PDB file of C-alpha atoms in Angstrom:
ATOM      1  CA  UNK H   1      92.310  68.473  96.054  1.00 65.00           C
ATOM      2  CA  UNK H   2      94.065  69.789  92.829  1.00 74.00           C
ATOM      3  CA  UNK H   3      92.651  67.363  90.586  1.00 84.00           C
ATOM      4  CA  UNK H   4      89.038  68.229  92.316  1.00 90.00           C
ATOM      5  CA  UNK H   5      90.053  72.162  90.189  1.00 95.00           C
ATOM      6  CA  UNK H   6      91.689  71.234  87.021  1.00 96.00           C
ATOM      7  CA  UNK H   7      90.571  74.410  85.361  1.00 97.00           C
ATOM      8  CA  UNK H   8      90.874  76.792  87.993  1.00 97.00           C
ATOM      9  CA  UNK H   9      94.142  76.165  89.071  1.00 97.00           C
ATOM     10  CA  UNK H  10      95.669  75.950  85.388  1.00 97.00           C
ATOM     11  CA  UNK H  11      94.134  79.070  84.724  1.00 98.00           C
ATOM     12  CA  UNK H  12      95.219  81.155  87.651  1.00 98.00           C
ATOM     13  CA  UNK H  13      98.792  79.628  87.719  1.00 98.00           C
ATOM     14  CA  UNK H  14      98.955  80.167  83.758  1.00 98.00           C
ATOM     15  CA  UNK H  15      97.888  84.066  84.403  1.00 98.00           C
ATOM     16  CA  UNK H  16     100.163  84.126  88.217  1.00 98.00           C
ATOM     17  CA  UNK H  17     103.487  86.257  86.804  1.00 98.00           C
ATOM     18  CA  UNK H  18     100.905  88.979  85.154  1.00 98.00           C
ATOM     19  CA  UNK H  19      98.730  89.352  88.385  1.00 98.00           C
ATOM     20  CA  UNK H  20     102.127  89.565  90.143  1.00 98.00           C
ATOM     21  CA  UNK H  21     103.647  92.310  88.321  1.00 97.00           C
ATOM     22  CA  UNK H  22      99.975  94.537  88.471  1.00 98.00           C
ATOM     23  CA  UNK H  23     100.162  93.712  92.268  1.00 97.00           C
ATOM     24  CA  UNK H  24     103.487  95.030  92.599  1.00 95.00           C
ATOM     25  CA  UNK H  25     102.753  98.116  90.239  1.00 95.00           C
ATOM     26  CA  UNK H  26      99.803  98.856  92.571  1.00 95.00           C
ATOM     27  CA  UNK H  27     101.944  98.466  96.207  1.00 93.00           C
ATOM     28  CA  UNK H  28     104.601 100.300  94.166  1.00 90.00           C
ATOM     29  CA  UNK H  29     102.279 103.418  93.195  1.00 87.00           C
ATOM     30  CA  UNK H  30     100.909 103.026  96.995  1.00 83.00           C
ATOM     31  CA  UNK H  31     103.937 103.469  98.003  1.00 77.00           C
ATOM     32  CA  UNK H  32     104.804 106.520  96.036  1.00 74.00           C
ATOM     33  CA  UNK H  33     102.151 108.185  97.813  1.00 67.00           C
ATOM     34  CA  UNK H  34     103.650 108.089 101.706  1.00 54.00           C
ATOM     35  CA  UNK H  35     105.586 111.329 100.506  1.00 45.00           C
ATOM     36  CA  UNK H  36     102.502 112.866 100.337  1.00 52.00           C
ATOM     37  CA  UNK H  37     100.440 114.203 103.068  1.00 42.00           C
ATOM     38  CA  UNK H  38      97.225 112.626 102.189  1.00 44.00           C
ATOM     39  CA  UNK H  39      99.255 109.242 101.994  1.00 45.00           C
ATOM     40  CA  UNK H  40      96.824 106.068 101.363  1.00 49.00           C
ATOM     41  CA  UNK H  41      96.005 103.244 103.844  1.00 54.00           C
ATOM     42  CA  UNK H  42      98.945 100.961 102.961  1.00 60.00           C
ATOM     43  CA  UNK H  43     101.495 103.611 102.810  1.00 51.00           C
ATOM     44  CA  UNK H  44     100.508 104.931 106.104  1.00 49.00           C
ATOM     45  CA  UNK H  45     100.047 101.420 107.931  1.00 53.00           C
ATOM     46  CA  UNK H  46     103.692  99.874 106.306  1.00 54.00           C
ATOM     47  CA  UNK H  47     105.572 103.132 107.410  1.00 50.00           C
ATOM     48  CA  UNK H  48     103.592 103.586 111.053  1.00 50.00           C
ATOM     49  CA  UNK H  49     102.894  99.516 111.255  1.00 49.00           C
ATOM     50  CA  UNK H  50     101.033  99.074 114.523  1.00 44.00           C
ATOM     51  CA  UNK H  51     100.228 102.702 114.889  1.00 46.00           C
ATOM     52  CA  UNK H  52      96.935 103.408 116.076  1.00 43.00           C
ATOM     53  CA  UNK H  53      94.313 104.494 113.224  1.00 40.00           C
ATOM     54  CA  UNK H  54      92.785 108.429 113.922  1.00 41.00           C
ATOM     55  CA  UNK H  55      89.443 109.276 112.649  1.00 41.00           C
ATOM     56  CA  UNK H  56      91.314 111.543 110.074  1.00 36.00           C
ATOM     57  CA  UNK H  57      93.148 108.447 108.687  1.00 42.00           C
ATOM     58  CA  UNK H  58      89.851 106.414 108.571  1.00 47.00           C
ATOM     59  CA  UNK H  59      88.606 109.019 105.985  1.00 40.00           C
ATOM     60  CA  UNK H  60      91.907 109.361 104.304  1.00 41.00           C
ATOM     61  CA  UNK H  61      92.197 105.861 104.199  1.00 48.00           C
ATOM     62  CA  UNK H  62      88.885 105.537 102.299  1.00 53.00           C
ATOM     63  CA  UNK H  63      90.085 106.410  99.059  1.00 77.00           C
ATOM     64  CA  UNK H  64      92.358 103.240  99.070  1.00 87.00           C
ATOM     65  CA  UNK H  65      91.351 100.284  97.450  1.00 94.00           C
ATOM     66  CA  UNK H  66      93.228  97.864 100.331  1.00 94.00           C
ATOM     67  CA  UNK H  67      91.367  98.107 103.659  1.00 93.00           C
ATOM     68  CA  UNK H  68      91.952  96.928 107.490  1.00 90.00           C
ATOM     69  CA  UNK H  69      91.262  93.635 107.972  1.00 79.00           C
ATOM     70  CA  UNK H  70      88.617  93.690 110.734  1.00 72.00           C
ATOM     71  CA  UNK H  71      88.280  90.269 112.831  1.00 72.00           C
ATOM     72  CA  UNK H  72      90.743  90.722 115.295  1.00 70.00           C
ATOM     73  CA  UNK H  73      93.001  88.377 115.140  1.00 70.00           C
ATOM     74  CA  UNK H  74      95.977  89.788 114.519  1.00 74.00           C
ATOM     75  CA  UNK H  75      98.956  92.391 115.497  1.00 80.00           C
ATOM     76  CA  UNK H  76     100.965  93.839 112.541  1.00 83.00           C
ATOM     77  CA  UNK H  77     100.252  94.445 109.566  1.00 86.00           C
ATOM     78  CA  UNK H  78      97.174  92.448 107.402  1.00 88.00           C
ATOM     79  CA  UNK H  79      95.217  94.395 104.606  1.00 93.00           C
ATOM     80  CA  UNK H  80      92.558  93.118 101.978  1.00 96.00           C
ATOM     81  CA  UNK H  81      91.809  94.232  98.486  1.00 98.00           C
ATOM     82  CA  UNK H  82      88.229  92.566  97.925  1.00 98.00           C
ATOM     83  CA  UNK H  83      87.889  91.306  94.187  1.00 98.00           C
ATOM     84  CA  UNK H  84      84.727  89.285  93.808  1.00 98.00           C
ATOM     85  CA  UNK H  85      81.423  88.930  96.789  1.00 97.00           C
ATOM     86  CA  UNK H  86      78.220  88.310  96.631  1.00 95.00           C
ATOM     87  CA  UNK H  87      78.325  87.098  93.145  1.00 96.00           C
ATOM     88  CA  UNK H  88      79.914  89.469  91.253  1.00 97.00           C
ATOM     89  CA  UNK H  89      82.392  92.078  90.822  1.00 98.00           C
ATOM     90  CA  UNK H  90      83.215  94.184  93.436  1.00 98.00           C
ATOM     91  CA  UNK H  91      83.921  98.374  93.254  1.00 97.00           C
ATOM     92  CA  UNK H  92      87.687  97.814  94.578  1.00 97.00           C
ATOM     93  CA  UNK H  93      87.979  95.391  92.055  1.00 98.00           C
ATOM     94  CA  UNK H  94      88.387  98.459  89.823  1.00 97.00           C
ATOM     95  CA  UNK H  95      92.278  98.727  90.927  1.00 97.00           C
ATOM     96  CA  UNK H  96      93.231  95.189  89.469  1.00 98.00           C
ATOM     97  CA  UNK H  97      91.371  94.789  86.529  1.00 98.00           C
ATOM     98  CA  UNK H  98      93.751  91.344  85.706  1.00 98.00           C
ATOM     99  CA  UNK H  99      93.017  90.233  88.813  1.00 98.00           C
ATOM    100  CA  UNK H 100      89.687  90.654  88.182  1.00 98.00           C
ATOM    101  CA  UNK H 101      89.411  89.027  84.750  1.00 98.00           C
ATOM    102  CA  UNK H 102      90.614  85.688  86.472  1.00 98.00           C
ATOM    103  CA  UNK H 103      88.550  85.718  89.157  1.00 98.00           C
ATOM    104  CA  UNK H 104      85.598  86.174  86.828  1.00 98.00           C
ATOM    105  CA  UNK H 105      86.970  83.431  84.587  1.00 98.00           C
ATOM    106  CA  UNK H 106      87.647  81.261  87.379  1.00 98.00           C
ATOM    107  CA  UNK H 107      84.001  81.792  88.577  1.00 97.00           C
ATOM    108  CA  UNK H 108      82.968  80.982  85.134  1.00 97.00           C
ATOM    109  CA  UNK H 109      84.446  77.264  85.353  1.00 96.00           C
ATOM    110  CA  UNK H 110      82.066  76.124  87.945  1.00 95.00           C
ATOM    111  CA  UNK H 111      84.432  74.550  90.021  1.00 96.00           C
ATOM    112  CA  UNK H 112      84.423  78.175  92.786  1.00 97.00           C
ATOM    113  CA  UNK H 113      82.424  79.598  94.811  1.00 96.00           C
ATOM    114  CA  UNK H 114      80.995  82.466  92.306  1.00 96.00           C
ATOM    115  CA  UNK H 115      77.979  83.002  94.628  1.00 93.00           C
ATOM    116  CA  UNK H 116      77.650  83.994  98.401  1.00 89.00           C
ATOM    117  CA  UNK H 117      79.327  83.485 100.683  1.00 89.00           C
ATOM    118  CA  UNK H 118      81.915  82.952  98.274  1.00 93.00           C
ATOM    119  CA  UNK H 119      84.444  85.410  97.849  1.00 95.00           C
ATOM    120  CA  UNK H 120      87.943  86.447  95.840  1.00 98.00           C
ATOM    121  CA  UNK H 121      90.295  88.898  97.391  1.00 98.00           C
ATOM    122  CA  UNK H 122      93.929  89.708  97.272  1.00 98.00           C
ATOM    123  CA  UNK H 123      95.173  89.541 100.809  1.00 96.00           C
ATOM    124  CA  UNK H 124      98.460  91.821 102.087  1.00 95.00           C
ATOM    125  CA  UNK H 125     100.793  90.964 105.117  1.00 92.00           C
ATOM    126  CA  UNK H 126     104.098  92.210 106.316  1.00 90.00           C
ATOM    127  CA  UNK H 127     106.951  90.585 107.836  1.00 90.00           C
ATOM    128  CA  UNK H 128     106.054  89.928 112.129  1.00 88.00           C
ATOM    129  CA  UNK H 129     102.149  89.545 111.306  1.00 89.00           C
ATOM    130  CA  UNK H 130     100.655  87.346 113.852  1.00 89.00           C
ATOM    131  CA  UNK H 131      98.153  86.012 113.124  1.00 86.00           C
ATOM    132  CA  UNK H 132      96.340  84.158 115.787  1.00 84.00           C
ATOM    133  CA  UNK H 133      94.529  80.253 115.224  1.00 83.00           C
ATOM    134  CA  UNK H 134      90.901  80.332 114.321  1.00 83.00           C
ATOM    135  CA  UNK H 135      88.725  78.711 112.294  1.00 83.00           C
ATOM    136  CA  UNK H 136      86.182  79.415 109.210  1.00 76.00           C
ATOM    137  CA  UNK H 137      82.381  78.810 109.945  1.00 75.00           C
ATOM    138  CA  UNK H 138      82.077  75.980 107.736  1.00 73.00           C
ATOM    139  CA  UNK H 139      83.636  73.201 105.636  1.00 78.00           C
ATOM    140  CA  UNK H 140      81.241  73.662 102.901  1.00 83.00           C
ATOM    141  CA  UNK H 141      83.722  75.902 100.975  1.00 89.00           C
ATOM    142  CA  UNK H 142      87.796  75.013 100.112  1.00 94.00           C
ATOM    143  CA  UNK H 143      90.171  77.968 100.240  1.00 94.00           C
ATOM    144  CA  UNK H 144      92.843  78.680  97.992  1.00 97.00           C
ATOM    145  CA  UNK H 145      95.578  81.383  98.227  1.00 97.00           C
ATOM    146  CA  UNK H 146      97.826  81.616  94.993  1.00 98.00           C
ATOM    147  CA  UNK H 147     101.184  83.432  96.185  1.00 97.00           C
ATOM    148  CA  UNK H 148     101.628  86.506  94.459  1.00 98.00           C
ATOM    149  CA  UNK H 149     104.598  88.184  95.975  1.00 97.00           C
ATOM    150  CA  UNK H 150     106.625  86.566  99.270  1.00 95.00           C
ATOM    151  CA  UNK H 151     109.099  87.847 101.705  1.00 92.00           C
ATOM    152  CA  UNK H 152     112.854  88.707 100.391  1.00 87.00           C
ATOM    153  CA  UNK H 153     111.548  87.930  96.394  1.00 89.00           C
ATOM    154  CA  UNK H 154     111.785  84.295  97.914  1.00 92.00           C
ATOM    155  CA  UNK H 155     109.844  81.646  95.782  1.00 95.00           C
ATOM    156  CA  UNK H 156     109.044  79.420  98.507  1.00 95.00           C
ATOM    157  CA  UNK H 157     108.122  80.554 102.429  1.00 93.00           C
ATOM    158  CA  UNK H 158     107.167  79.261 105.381  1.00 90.00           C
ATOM    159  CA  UNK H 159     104.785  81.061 107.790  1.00 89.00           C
ATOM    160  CA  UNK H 160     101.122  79.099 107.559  1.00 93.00           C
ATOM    161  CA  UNK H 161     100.031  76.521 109.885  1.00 93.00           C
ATOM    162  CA  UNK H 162      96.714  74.010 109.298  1.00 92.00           C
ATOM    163  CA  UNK H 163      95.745  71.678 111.233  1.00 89.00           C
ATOM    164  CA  UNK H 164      98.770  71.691 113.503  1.00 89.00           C
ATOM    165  CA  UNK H 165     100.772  71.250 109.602  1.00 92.00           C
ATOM    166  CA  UNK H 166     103.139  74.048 108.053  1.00 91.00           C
ATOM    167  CA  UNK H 167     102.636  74.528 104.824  1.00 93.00           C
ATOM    168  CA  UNK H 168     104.365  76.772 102.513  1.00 95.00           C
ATOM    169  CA  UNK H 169     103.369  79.312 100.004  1.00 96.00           C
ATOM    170  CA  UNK H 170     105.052  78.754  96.383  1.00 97.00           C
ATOM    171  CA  UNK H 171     105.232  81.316  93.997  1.00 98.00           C
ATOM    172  CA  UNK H 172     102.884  81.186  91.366  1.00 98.00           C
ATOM    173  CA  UNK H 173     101.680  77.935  93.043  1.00 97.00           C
ATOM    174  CA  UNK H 174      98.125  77.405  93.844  1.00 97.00           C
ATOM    175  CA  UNK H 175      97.630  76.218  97.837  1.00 96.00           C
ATOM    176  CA  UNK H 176      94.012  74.690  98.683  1.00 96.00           C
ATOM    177  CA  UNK H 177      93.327  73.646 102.566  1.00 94.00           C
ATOM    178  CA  UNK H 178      90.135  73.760 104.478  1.00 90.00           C
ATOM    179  CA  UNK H 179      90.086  76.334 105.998  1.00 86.00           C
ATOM    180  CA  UNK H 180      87.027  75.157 108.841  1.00 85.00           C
ATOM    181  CA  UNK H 181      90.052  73.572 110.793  1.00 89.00           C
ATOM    182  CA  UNK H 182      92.217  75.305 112.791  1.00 90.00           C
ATOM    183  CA  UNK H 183      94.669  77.178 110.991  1.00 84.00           C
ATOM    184  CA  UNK H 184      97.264  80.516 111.758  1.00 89.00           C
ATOM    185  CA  UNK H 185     100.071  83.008 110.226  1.00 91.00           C
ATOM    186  CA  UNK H 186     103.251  84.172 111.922  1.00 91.00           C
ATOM    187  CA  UNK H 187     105.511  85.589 109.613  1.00 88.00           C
ATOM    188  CA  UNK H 188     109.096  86.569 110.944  1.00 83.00           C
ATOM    189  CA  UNK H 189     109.875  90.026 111.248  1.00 82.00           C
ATOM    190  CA  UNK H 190     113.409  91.187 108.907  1.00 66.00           C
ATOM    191  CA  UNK H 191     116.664  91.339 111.331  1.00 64.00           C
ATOM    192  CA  UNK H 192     118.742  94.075 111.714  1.00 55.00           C
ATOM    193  CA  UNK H 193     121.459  92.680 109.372  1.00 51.00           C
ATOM    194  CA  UNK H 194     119.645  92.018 106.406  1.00 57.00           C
ATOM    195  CA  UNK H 195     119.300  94.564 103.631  1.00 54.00           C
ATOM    196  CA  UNK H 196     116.198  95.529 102.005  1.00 59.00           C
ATOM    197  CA  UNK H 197     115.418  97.469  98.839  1.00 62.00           C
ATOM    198  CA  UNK H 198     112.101  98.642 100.090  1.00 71.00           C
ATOM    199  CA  UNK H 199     109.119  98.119 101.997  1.00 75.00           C
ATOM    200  CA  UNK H 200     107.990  95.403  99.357  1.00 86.00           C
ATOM    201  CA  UNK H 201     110.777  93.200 100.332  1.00 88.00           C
ATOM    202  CA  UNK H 202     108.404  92.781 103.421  1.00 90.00           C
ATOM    203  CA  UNK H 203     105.515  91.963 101.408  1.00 92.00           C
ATOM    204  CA  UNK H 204     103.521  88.417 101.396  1.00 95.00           C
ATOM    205  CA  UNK H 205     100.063  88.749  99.024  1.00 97.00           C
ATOM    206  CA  UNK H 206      98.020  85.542  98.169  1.00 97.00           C
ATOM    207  CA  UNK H 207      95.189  85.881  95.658  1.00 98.00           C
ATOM    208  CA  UNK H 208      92.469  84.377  97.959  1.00 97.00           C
ATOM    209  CA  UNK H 209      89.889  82.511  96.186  1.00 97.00           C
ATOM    210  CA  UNK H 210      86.917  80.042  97.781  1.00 96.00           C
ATOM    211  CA  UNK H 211      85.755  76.573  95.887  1.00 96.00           C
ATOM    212  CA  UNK H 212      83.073  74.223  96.416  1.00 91.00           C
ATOM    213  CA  UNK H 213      83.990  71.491  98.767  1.00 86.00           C
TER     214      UNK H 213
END
């Protein structure tokens, strides 16, 4: 299907190591912030992982741009930073403002979804997410992720299944399946004797981006 995208995939792998380094600045600041009481939605959920959310860290929580995602599906940790729906810029989109300027100039090639239902958003996991199979609605759309920042700094990891087929994120590397056949996450939780620098080292974000099918 890359040759079906010719301009959106040059352009978002040409602009991949500047939306990585304002991805990691914004985890970083996030981060920054679990010292604090008020501490944001992904500081609170990385440190507490599968605690359960109280109606005081709902409200807290809504001053983060990253939010729960909400379908179920999953046990550990999965937040969403939502860029571009219902044809056009979204408020959060206000926290990446690279980010953003792809997305729009992605939209502007034709070749993506740049009107509902389709949708751009940065998508966050941590090491032991499980996320279970499922399916999209339709196969009228194509989904790309573009790997941002994976496990360990690693440039190439495993952890998505389509179709009964791993494939691999690669840094910086544009991945396109459909996304209407049966597809899941697991991504395996850090052992004891490895050595981490911080809680980023745990950290798997994909730009998420729909196209035309």
């Amino acid at each position: 299907p890359f040759e079906t995208f010719p301009k959106v995939v040059a352009l978002l792998e040409a602009c991949a190591p500047d939306l990585s380094e304002e991805v990691q600045t914004l985890l970083e600041d996030e981060l920054s912030d679990s010292s604090e009481e008020s501490g944001t939605s992904l500081s609170r959920t990385q440190e507490a992982k599968r605690r359960k959310t109280t109606k005081a860290d709902e409200k807290a929580e809504s001053s983060s741009p990253w939010q729960q995602q909400g379908e179920g599906l999953h046990q550990g940790v999965w937040l969403k930073l939502e860029i571009w729906a219902k044809g056009g810029l979204v408020s959060s989109a206000k926290a990446v403002p690279r980010a953003s300027a792809a997305i729009s100039a992605a939209m502007a090639t034709g070749e993506a979804m740049a009107f509902a239902p389709g949708r751009a958003a940065l998508s966050y996991m941590m090491c032991g997410v499980d996320v279970s199979p499922h399916c999209g609605p339709t196969n009228h759309r194509l989904r790309l992720h573009l790997p941002l920042l994976l496990p360990k700094k690693a440039s190439r990891s495993a952890g998505l299944t389509v179709a009964g087929e791993a494939r691999d994120w690669e840094l910086h590397k544009c991945l396109i399946f459909d996304d209407s056949f049966e597809h899941e996450v697991k991504l395996p939780t850090f052992t004891e004797p490895e050595v981490r620098d911080s809680l980023l080292d745990e950290a798997r974000v994909v730009l998420l981006l729909d196209l035309w099918h």
